[in-house]
Amino acid sequence: MNNIIAIAKNTFRETIRDRILYGILAFALLFLLSTVLFGSISLGEDIKIIKDLGLAGIYIFSIIITIFIGTSLIYKEIEKRTLYIIFSKPVSASQFILGKFLGLMSGIKMIVLLMVAVYLAVVYFNGGGFDYLALYSIVLLLFELAIFIALTILFSVFTSPLAATIYSIIILYIGHSLTMLHKAGEKSGGEVQKWLADIIYYLLPNLEKFNLRNSVVHGLAPDPGQIIYPIIYAVFYTAILLYLANLAIRKRDL
């Protein structure tokens, strides 16, 4: 346990010290503040526009930061050969992977909460009150990011950051289009197409389960099942990805 905590703390420090991260974060905060301008030119829908753009901005910039940091997290350890030093000590592959995950998750969570604080302040000072419904969306966003962090860690074990970024973006797109792709496969009429659609649907992460942004913008509180089920789904899927990352790093010639 001490090894996991030590690796997590070191990863957290590396995350928050990244200079490029501050550039992305500054742009994100500027975007959140600029939603006031977009809202002011709308026809009586200023608060709705601010909420819509604000939550979308938090999601997009959170994903960008996660992919940017996660895809190089372990790769740079391998390139700098510091991984050899770590594994020369009594540190197992599972401890290393879990520590990296917890450290990066802590750093990303802190960044997301900072953006959320700015978003809530913008909504509040523009007459929208405290947007407590947005917190439901943020909770599910954090669990979606957990899946993505585990996914980028898995990719960073066996491929370069550029390739891992491309793979992550592809899965991001497919993950939010799975239901549509599955229905298209079922309507195609071919057995092979249906079979492939089923494999893709159940194998890849269904990220649309975590999307409550449209509902909360329109003031609709989610049902308990819309919160609980995606959380359980995220925990299991994240655990599977971390297990695969553990297997992948064990098979490297270290």
CSV table of N, CA and C in Angstrom, one decimal, residues 20-147:
chain,number,residue,atom,x,y,z
A,20,ILE,N,2.5,22.8,-20.0
A,20,ILE,CA,1.6,22.8,-21.1
A,20,ILE,C,0.2,22.6,-20.5
A,21,LEU,N,0.0,21.9,-19.4
A,21,LEU,CA,-1.2,21.7,-18.8
A,21,LEU,C,-1.8,23.0,-18.3
A,22,TYR,N,-1.0,23.9,-17.8
A,22,TYR,CA,-1.5,25.2,-17.4
A,22,TYR,C,-2.0,26.1,-18.6
A,23,GLY,N,-1.3,25.9,-19.7
A,23,GLY,CA,-1.8,26.6,-20.9
A,23,GLY,C,-3.2,26.1,-21.3
A,24,ILE,N,-3.4,24.8,-21.3
A,24,ILE,CA,-4.7,24.3,-21.7
A,24,ILE,C,-5.7,24.7,-20.7
A,25,LEU,N,-5.4,24.6,-19.4
A,25,LEU,CA,-6.3,25.0,-18.3
A,25,LEU,C,-6.7,26.5,-18.4
A,26,ALA,N,-5.7,27.3,-18.7
A,26,ALA,CA,-6.0,28.8,-18.8
A,26,ALA,C,-6.9,29.0,-20.0
A,27,PHE,N,-6.7,28.3,-21.1
A,27,PHE,CA,-7.7,28.5,-22.2
A,27,PHE,C,-9.1,28.0,-21.8
A,28,ALA,N,-9.1,26.9,-21.1
A,28,ALA,CA,-10.4,26.4,-20.6
A,28,ALA,C,-11.2,27.4,-19.8
A,29,LEU,N,-10.4,28.0,-18.8
A,29,LEU,CA,-11.1,29.0,-17.9
A,29,LEU,C,-11.5,30.2,-18.7
A,30,LEU,N,-10.7,30.6,-19.7
A,30,LEU,CA,-11.1,31.7,-20.5
A,30,LEU,C,-12.4,31.4,-21.3
A,31,PHE,N,-12.5,30.2,-21.8
A,31,PHE,CA,-13.7,29.7,-22.5
A,31,PHE,C,-14.9,29.8,-21.6
A,32,LEU,N,-14.7,29.3,-20.4
A,32,LEU,CA,-15.9,29.3,-19.5
A,32,LEU,C,-16.3,30.8,-19.2
A,33,LEU,N,-15.4,31.7,-19.0
A,33,LEU,CA,-15.8,33.1,-18.8
A,33,LEU,C,-16.4,33.7,-20.0
A,34,SER,N,-16.0,33.3,-21.2
A,34,SER,CA,-16.5,33.8,-22.4
A,34,SER,C,-17.9,33.4,-22.7
A,35,THR,N,-18.4,32.3,-22.0
A,35,THR,CA,-19.8,31.9,-22.3
A,35,THR,C,-20.8,33.0,-21.9
A,36,VAL,N,-20.4,33.9,-21.1
A,36,VAL,CA,-21.2,35.0,-20.8
A,36,VAL,C,-21.5,35.9,-22.0
A,37,LEU,N,-20.5,36.0,-22.8
A,37,LEU,CA,-20.6,36.8,-24.1
A,37,LEU,C,-21.6,36.1,-25.0
A,38,PHE,N,-21.4,34.8,-25.2
A,38,PHE,CA,-22.3,34.0,-26.1
A,38,PHE,C,-23.7,34.1,-25.6
A,39,GLY,N,-23.9,34.0,-24.2
A,39,GLY,CA,-25.2,34.0,-23.7
A,39,GLY,C,-25.9,35.4,-23.9
A,40,SER,N,-25.1,36.4,-23.9
A,40,SER,CA,-25.7,37.8,-24.0
A,40,SER,C,-26.2,38.1,-25.4
A,41,ILE,N,-25.7,37.4,-26.4
A,41,ILE,CA,-26.2,37.6,-27.7
A,41,ILE,C,-27.4,36.7,-28.1
A,42,SER,N,-27.8,35.8,-27.2
A,42,SER,CA,-28.9,34.9,-27.4
A,42,SER,C,-30.2,35.7,-27.1
A,43,LEU,N,-31.3,35.1,-27.6
A,43,LEU,CA,-32.6,35.8,-27.5
A,43,LEU,C,-33.3,35.3,-26.2
A,44,GLY,N,-32.9,35.8,-25.1
A,44,GLY,CA,-33.6,35.4,-23.8
A,44,GLY,C,-33.2,34.1,-23.3
A,45,GLU,N,-32.2,33.4,-23.9
A,45,GLU,CA,-31.8,32.1,-23.5
A,45,GLU,C,-30.3,32.1,-22.9
A,46,ASP,N,-30.0,33.3,-22.3
A,46,ASP,CA,-28.6,33.5,-21.9
A,46,ASP,C,-28.1,32.4,-20.9
A,47,ILE,N,-28.9,32.1,-19.8
A,47,ILE,CA,-28.5,31.1,-18.8
A,47,ILE,C,-28.4,29.7,-19.4
A,48,LYS,N,-29.4,29.4,-20.3
A,48,LYS,CA,-29.3,28.1,-20.9
A,48,LYS,C,-28.1,28.0,-21.8
A,49,ILE,N,-27.7,29.0,-22.5
A,49,ILE,CA,-26.5,28.9,-23.4
A,49,ILE,C,-25.3,28.8,-22.5
A,50,ILE,N,-25.2,29.6,-21.5
A,50,ILE,CA,-24.1,29.6,-20.6
A,50,ILE,C,-23.9,28.2,-20.0
A,51,LYS,N,-25.0,27.5,-19.6
A,51,LYS,CA,-24.9,26.2,-19.0
A,51,LYS,C,-24.5,25.2,-20.1
A,52,ASP,N,-25.1,25.3,-21.2
A,52,ASP,CA,-24.8,24.3,-22.3
A,52,ASP,C,-23.4,24.4,-22.7
A,53,LEU,N,-22.9,25.6,-23.0
A,53,LEU,CA,-21.5,25.8,-23.5
A,53,LEU,C,-20.5,25.5,-22.3
A,54,GLY,N,-20.9,25.9,-21.1
A,54,GLY,CA,-20.0,25.7,-19.9
A,54,GLY,C,-19.8,24.2,-19.7
A,55,LEU,N,-20.8,23.4,-19.6
A,55,LEU,CA,-20.7,22.0,-19.3
A,55,LEU,C,-20.0,21.3,-20.5
A,56,ALA,N,-20.3,21.7,-21.7
A,56,ALA,CA,-19.6,21.1,-22.9
A,56,ALA,C,-18.1,21.5,-22.8
A,57,GLY,N,-17.8,22.7,-22.5
A,57,GLY,CA,-16.4,23.1,-22.4
A,57,GLY,C,-15.6,22.3,-21.3
A,58,ILE,N,-16.2,22.1,-20.1
A,58,ILE,CA,-15.6,21.3,-19.1
A,58,ILE,C,-15.3,19.9,-19.6
A,59,TYR,N,-16.3,19.3,-20.3
A,59,TYR,CA,-16.1,18.0,-20.8
A,59,TYR,C,-15.0,17.9,-21.8
A,60,ILE,N,-15.0,18.8,-22.8
A,60,ILE,CA,-14.0,18.8,-23.9
A,60,ILE,C,-12.6,19.0,-23.3
A,61,PHE,N,-12.4,20.0,-22.5
A,61,PHE,CA,-11.1,20.3,-22.0
A,61,PHE,C,-10.6,19.2,-21.0
A,62,SER,N,-11.5,18.6,-20.3
A,62,SER,CA,-11.1,17.5,-19.4
A,62,SER,C,-10.6,16.3,-20.2
A,63,ILE,N,-11.3,16.0,-21.3
A,63,ILE,CA,-10.8,14.9,-22.2
A,63,ILE,C,-9.5,15.2,-22.8
A,64,ILE,N,-9.3,16.5,-23.3
A,64,ILE,CA,-8.1,16.9,-23.9
A,64,ILE,C,-6.9,16.7,-22.9
A,65,ILE,N,-7.1,17.2,-21.7
A,65,ILE,CA,-6.1,17.1,-20.7
A,65,ILE,C,-5.8,15.7,-20.3
A,66,THR,N,-6.8,14.8,-20.2
A,66,THR,CA,-6.6,13.4,-19.8
A,66,THR,C,-5.8,12.7,-20.9
A,67,ILE,N,-6.2,12.9,-22.2
A,67,ILE,CA,-5.5,12.3,-23.3
A,67,ILE,C,-4.1,12.8,-23.4
A,68,PHE,N,-3.9,14.1,-23.2
A,68,PHE,CA,-2.6,14.6,-23.3
A,68,PHE,C,-1.6,14.1,-22.3
A,69,ILE,N,-2.0,14.0,-21.1
A,69,ILE,CA,-1.2,13.5,-20.0
A,69,ILE,C,-1.1,12.0,-20.0
A,70,GLY,N,-2.3,11.3,-20.1
A,70,GLY,CA,-2.3,9.9,-19.9
A,70,GLY,C,-1.6,9.1,-20.9
A,71,THR,N,-1.6,9.6,-22.2
A,71,THR,CA,-1.0,8.8,-23.3
A,71,THR,C,0.6,8.8,-23.2
A,72,SER,N,1.2,9.7,-22.4
A,72,SER,CA,2.6,9.7,-22.2
A,72,SER,C,3.0,9.2,-20.8
A,73,LEU,N,2.1,8.9,-20.0
A,73,LEU,CA,2.3,8.7,-18.6
A,73,LEU,C,3.4,7.6,-18.3
A,74,ILE,N,3.2,6.4,-19.0
A,74,ILE,CA,4.1,5.3,-18.7
A,74,ILE,C,5.1,5.2,-19.9
A,75,TYR,N,4.8,5.7,-21.0
A,75,TYR,CA,5.7,5.7,-22.2
A,75,TYR,C,7.0,6.4,-21.8
A,76,LYS,N,6.9,7.6,-21.2
A,76,LYS,CA,8.1,8.4,-20.8
A,76,LYS,C,8.9,7.7,-19.8
A,77,GLU,N,8.3,6.9,-18.9
A,77,GLU,CA,9.0,6.1,-17.9
A,77,GLU,C,9.8,5.0,-18.7
A,78,ILE,N,9.3,4.4,-19.7
A,78,ILE,CA,10.0,3.4,-20.5
A,78,ILE,C,11.1,4.0,-21.3
A,79,GLU,N,10.8,5.2,-21.9
A,79,GLU,CA,11.8,5.9,-22.7
A,79,GLU,C,13.0,6.3,-21.9
A,80,LYS,N,12.7,6.9,-20.7
A,80,LYS,CA,13.8,7.4,-19.9
A,80,LYS,C,14.4,6.3,-19.0
A,81,ARG,N,13.9,5.1,-19.2
A,81,ARG,CA,14.4,3.9,-18.5
A,81,ARG,C,14.3,3.9,-17.0
A,82,THR,N,13.4,4.9,-16.5
A,82,THR,CA,13.2,4.9,-15.0
A,82,THR,C,12.4,3.8,-14.5
A,83,LEU,N,11.7,3.1,-15.5
A,83,LEU,CA,10.8,2.0,-15.1
A,83,LEU,C,11.7,0.8,-14.6
A,84,TYR,N,12.9,0.7,-15.2
A,84,TYR,CA,13.8,-0.3,-14.7
A,84,TYR,C,14.2,-0.1,-13.3
A,85,ILE,N,14.4,1.2,-12.9
A,85,ILE,CA,14.8,1.5,-11.6
A,85,ILE,C,13.7,1.2,-10.6
A,86,ILE,N,12.5,1.6,-11.0
A,86,ILE,CA,11.3,1.3,-10.1
A,86,ILE,C,11.1,-0.1,-9.9
A,87,PHE,N,11.2,-1.0,-10.9
A,87,PHE,CA,11.0,-2.4,-10.8
A,87,PHE,C,12.2,-3.1,-10.2
A,88,SER,N,13.3,-2.4,-10.0
A,88,SER,CA,14.5,-3.0,-9.3
A,88,SER,C,14.2,-3.0,-7.8
A,89,LYS,N,13.2,-2.2,-7.4
A,89,LYS,CA,12.8,-2.1,-6.0
A,89,LYS,C,11.6,-3.1,-5.8
A,90,PRO,N,11.3,-3.3,-4.5
A,90,PRO,CA,10.1,-4.2,-4.3
A,90,PRO,C,8.8,-3.5,-4.6
A,91,VAL,N,8.6,-3.3,-5.9
A,91,VAL,CA,7.4,-2.7,-6.5
A,91,VAL,C,6.8,-3.6,-7.5
A,92,SER,N,5.6,-4.0,-7.4
A,92,SER,CA,5.0,-4.9,-8.4
A,92,SER,C,4.4,-4.1,-9.5
A,93,ALA,N,4.1,-4.8,-10.6
A,93,ALA,CA,3.5,-4.1,-11.8
A,93,ALA,C,2.1,-3.6,-11.4
A,94,SER,N,1.4,-4.3,-10.6
A,94,SER,CA,0.0,-3.9,-10.3
A,94,SER,C,0.1,-2.7,-9.4
A,95,GLN,N,1.0,-2.6,-8.5
A,95,GLN,CA,1.2,-1.4,-7.6
A,95,GLN,C,1.6,-0.2,-8.4
A,96,PHE,N,2.4,-0.4,-9.4
A,96,PHE,CA,2.9,0.7,-10.3
A,96,PHE,C,1.7,1.2,-11.1
A,97,ILE,N,0.9,0.3,-11.7
A,97,ILE,CA,-0.2,0.8,-12.5
A,97,ILE,C,-1.3,1.5,-11.7
A,98,LEU,N,-1.6,0.9,-10.5
A,98,LEU,CA,-2.6,1.4,-9.7
A,98,LEU,C,-2.2,2.8,-9.1
A,99,GLY,N,-0.9,2.9,-8.8
A,99,GLY,CA,-0.4,4.2,-8.3
A,99,GLY,C,-0.4,5.3,-9.3
A,100,LYS,N,-0.1,4.9,-10.5
A,100,LYS,CA,-0.1,5.9,-11.7
A,100,LYS,C,-1.6,6.3,-11.9
A,101,PHE,N,-2.5,5.4,-11.9
A,101,PHE,CA,-3.9,5.7,-12.1
A,101,PHE,C,-4.4,6.6,-11.0
A,102,LEU,N,-4.2,6.3,-9.8
A,102,LEU,CA,-4.7,7.1,-8.7
A,102,LEU,C,-4.1,8.5,-8.7
A,103,GLY,N,-2.8,8.6,-9.0
A,103,GLY,CA,-2.1,9.9,-9.0
A,103,GLY,C,-2.7,10.8,-10.1
A,104,LEU,N,-2.8,10.2,-11.3
A,104,LEU,CA,-3.4,11.0,-12.5
A,104,LEU,C,-4.8,11.3,-12.2
A,105,MET,N,-5.6,10.4,-11.7
A,105,MET,CA,-7.0,10.6,-11.4
A,105,MET,C,-7.1,11.8,-10.4
A,106,SER,N,-6.3,11.9,-9.4
A,106,SER,CA,-6.3,12.9,-8.4
A,106,SER,C,-6.0,14.3,-9.1
A,107,GLY,N,-5.0,14.3,-9.9
A,107,GLY,CA,-4.7,15.5,-10.6
A,107,GLY,C,-5.8,16.0,-11.5
A,108,ILE,N,-6.3,15.1,-12.3
A,108,ILE,CA,-7.4,15.4,-13.2
A,108,ILE,C,-8.7,15.9,-12.5
A,109,LYS,N,-9.0,15.2,-11.4
A,109,LYS,CA,-10.1,15.6,-10.5
A,109,LYS,C,-10.0,17.0,-10.0
A,110,MET,N,-8.8,17.4,-9.6
A,110,MET,CA,-8.5,18.7,-9.1
A,110,MET,C,-8.7,19.8,-10.2
A,111,ILE,N,-8.3,19.5,-11.4
A,111,ILE,CA,-8.4,20.4,-12.5
A,111,ILE,C,-9.9,20.5,-12.9
A,112,VAL,N,-10.7,19.4,-12.9
A,112,VAL,CA,-12.1,19.5,-13.2
A,112,VAL,C,-12.8,20.3,-12.2
A,113,LEU,N,-12.5,20.1,-10.9
A,113,LEU,CA,-13.2,20.8,-9.8
A,113,LEU,C,-12.9,22.3,-9.9
A,114,LEU,N,-11.7,22.7,-10.4
A,114,LEU,CA,-11.4,24.1,-10.6
A,114,LEU,C,-12.3,24.7,-11.7
A,115,MET,N,-12.4,23.9,-12.8
A,115,MET,CA,-13.3,24.4,-13.9
A,115,MET,C,-14.8,24.5,-13.5
A,116,VAL,N,-15.2,23.5,-12.7
A,116,VAL,CA,-16.6,23.5,-12.2
A,116,VAL,C,-16.8,24.7,-11.3
A,117,ALA,N,-15.9,25.1,-10.4
A,117,ALA,CA,-16.0,26.2,-9.5
A,117,ALA,C,-16.2,27.5,-10.4
A,118,VAL,N,-15.4,27.6,-11.4
A,118,VAL,CA,-15.6,28.8,-12.3
A,118,VAL,C,-16.9,28.8,-13.0
A,119,TYR,N,-17.3,27.6,-13.5
A,119,TYR,CA,-18.6,27.5,-14.1
A,119,TYR,C,-19.8,27.9,-13.2
A,120,LEU,N,-19.8,27.3,-12.0
A,120,LEU,CA,-20.8,27.6,-11.0
A,120,LEU,C,-20.9,29.1,-10.7
A,121,ALA,N,-19.7,29.7,-10.6
A,121,ALA,CA,-19.6,31.2,-10.3
A,121,ALA,C,-20.2,32.0,-11.5
A,122,VAL,N,-19.9,31.6,-12.7
A,122,VAL,CA,-20.4,32.3,-13.9
A,122,VAL,C,-21.9,32.2,-13.9
A,123,VAL,N,-22.5,31.0,-13.7
A,123,VAL,CA,-23.9,30.8,-13.7
A,123,VAL,C,-24.6,31.6,-12.6
A,124,TYR,N,-24.0,31.5,-11.4
A,124,TYR,CA,-24.6,32.2,-10.3
A,124,TYR,C,-24.6,33.7,-10.5
A,125,PHE,N,-23.5,34.3,-10.9
A,125,PHE,CA,-23.5,35.8,-11.0
A,125,PHE,C,-24.2,36.3,-12.2
A,126,ASN,N,-24.7,35.4,-13.1
A,126,ASN,CA,-25.5,35.8,-14.2
A,126,ASN,C,-27.0,35.5,-14.0
A,127,GLY,N,-27.3,35.3,-12.7
A,127,GLY,CA,-28.7,35.1,-12.4
A,127,GLY,C,-29.3,33.7,-12.4
A,128,GLY,N,-28.4,32.7,-12.6
A,128,GLY,CA,-28.9,31.3,-12.7
A,128,GLY,C,-28.9,30.6,-11.4
A,129,GLY,N,-28.5,31.2,-10.3
A,129,GLY,CA,-28.5,30.6,-9.0
A,129,GLY,C,-27.4,29.5,-8.9
A,130,PHE,N,-27.5,28.7,-7.9
A,130,PHE,CA,-26.6,27.6,-7.8
A,130,PHE,C,-27.1,26.4,-8.6
A,131,ASP,N,-26.3,26.0,-9.6
A,131,ASP,CA,-26.7,25.0,-10.6
A,131,ASP,C,-26.4,23.6,-10.0
A,132,TYR,N,-27.2,23.2,-9.0
A,132,TYR,CA,-26.9,21.9,-8.4
A,132,TYR,C,-27.1,20.7,-9.3
A,133,LEU,N,-27.9,20.8,-10.3
A,133,LEU,CA,-28.2,19.7,-11.3
A,133,LEU,C,-26.9,19.5,-12.1
A,134,ALA,N,-26.1,20.5,-12.3
A,134,ALA,CA,-24.8,20.3,-13.0
A,134,ALA,C,-23.9,19.3,-12.3
A,135,LEU,N,-24.0,19.2,-11.0
A,135,LEU,CA,-23.1,18.3,-10.2
A,135,LEU,C,-23.4,16.9,-10.6
A,136,TYR,N,-24.6,16.5,-11.0
A,136,TYR,CA,-24.9,15.2,-11.4
A,136,TYR,C,-24.0,14.8,-12.6
A,137,SER,N,-24.0,15.8,-13.6
A,137,SER,CA,-23.3,15.6,-14.8
A,137,SER,C,-21.8,15.5,-14.5
A,138,ILE,N,-21.3,16.3,-13.6
A,138,ILE,CA,-19.9,16.3,-13.2
A,138,ILE,C,-19.5,15.0,-12.6
A,139,VAL,N,-20.3,14.5,-11.7
A,139,VAL,CA,-20.0,13.2,-11.1
A,139,VAL,C,-19.8,12.1,-12.1
A,140,LEU,N,-20.7,12.0,-13.1
A,140,LEU,CA,-20.6,11.0,-14.2
A,140,LEU,C,-19.4,11.3,-15.1
A,141,LEU,N,-19.1,12.6,-15.3
A,141,LEU,CA,-17.9,13.0,-16.0
A,141,LEU,C,-16.6,12.4,-15.4
A,142,LEU,N,-16.5,12.5,-14.1
A,142,LEU,CA,-15.3,12.0,-13.4
A,142,LEU,C,-15.2,10.5,-13.6
A,143,PHE,N,-16.3,9.8,-13.6
A,143,PHE,CA,-16.2,8.3,-13.8
A,143,PHE,C,-15.9,8.0,-15.2
A,144,GLU,N,-16.4,8.8,-16.1
A,144,GLU,CA,-16.0,8.6,-17.5
A,144,GLU,C,-14.5,8.9,-17.7
A,145,LEU,N,-14.0,9.9,-17.1
A,145,LEU,CA,-12.6,10.2,-17.1
A,145,LEU,C,-11.8,9.1,-16.5
A,146,ALA,N,-12.3,8.4,-15.5
A,146,ALA,CA,-11.6,7.2,-14.9
A,146,ALA,C,-11.4,6.2,-15.9
A,147,ILE,N,-12.4,5.9,-16.7
A,147,ILE,CA,-12.3,4.9,-17.8
A,147,ILE,C,-11.2,5.4,-18.8
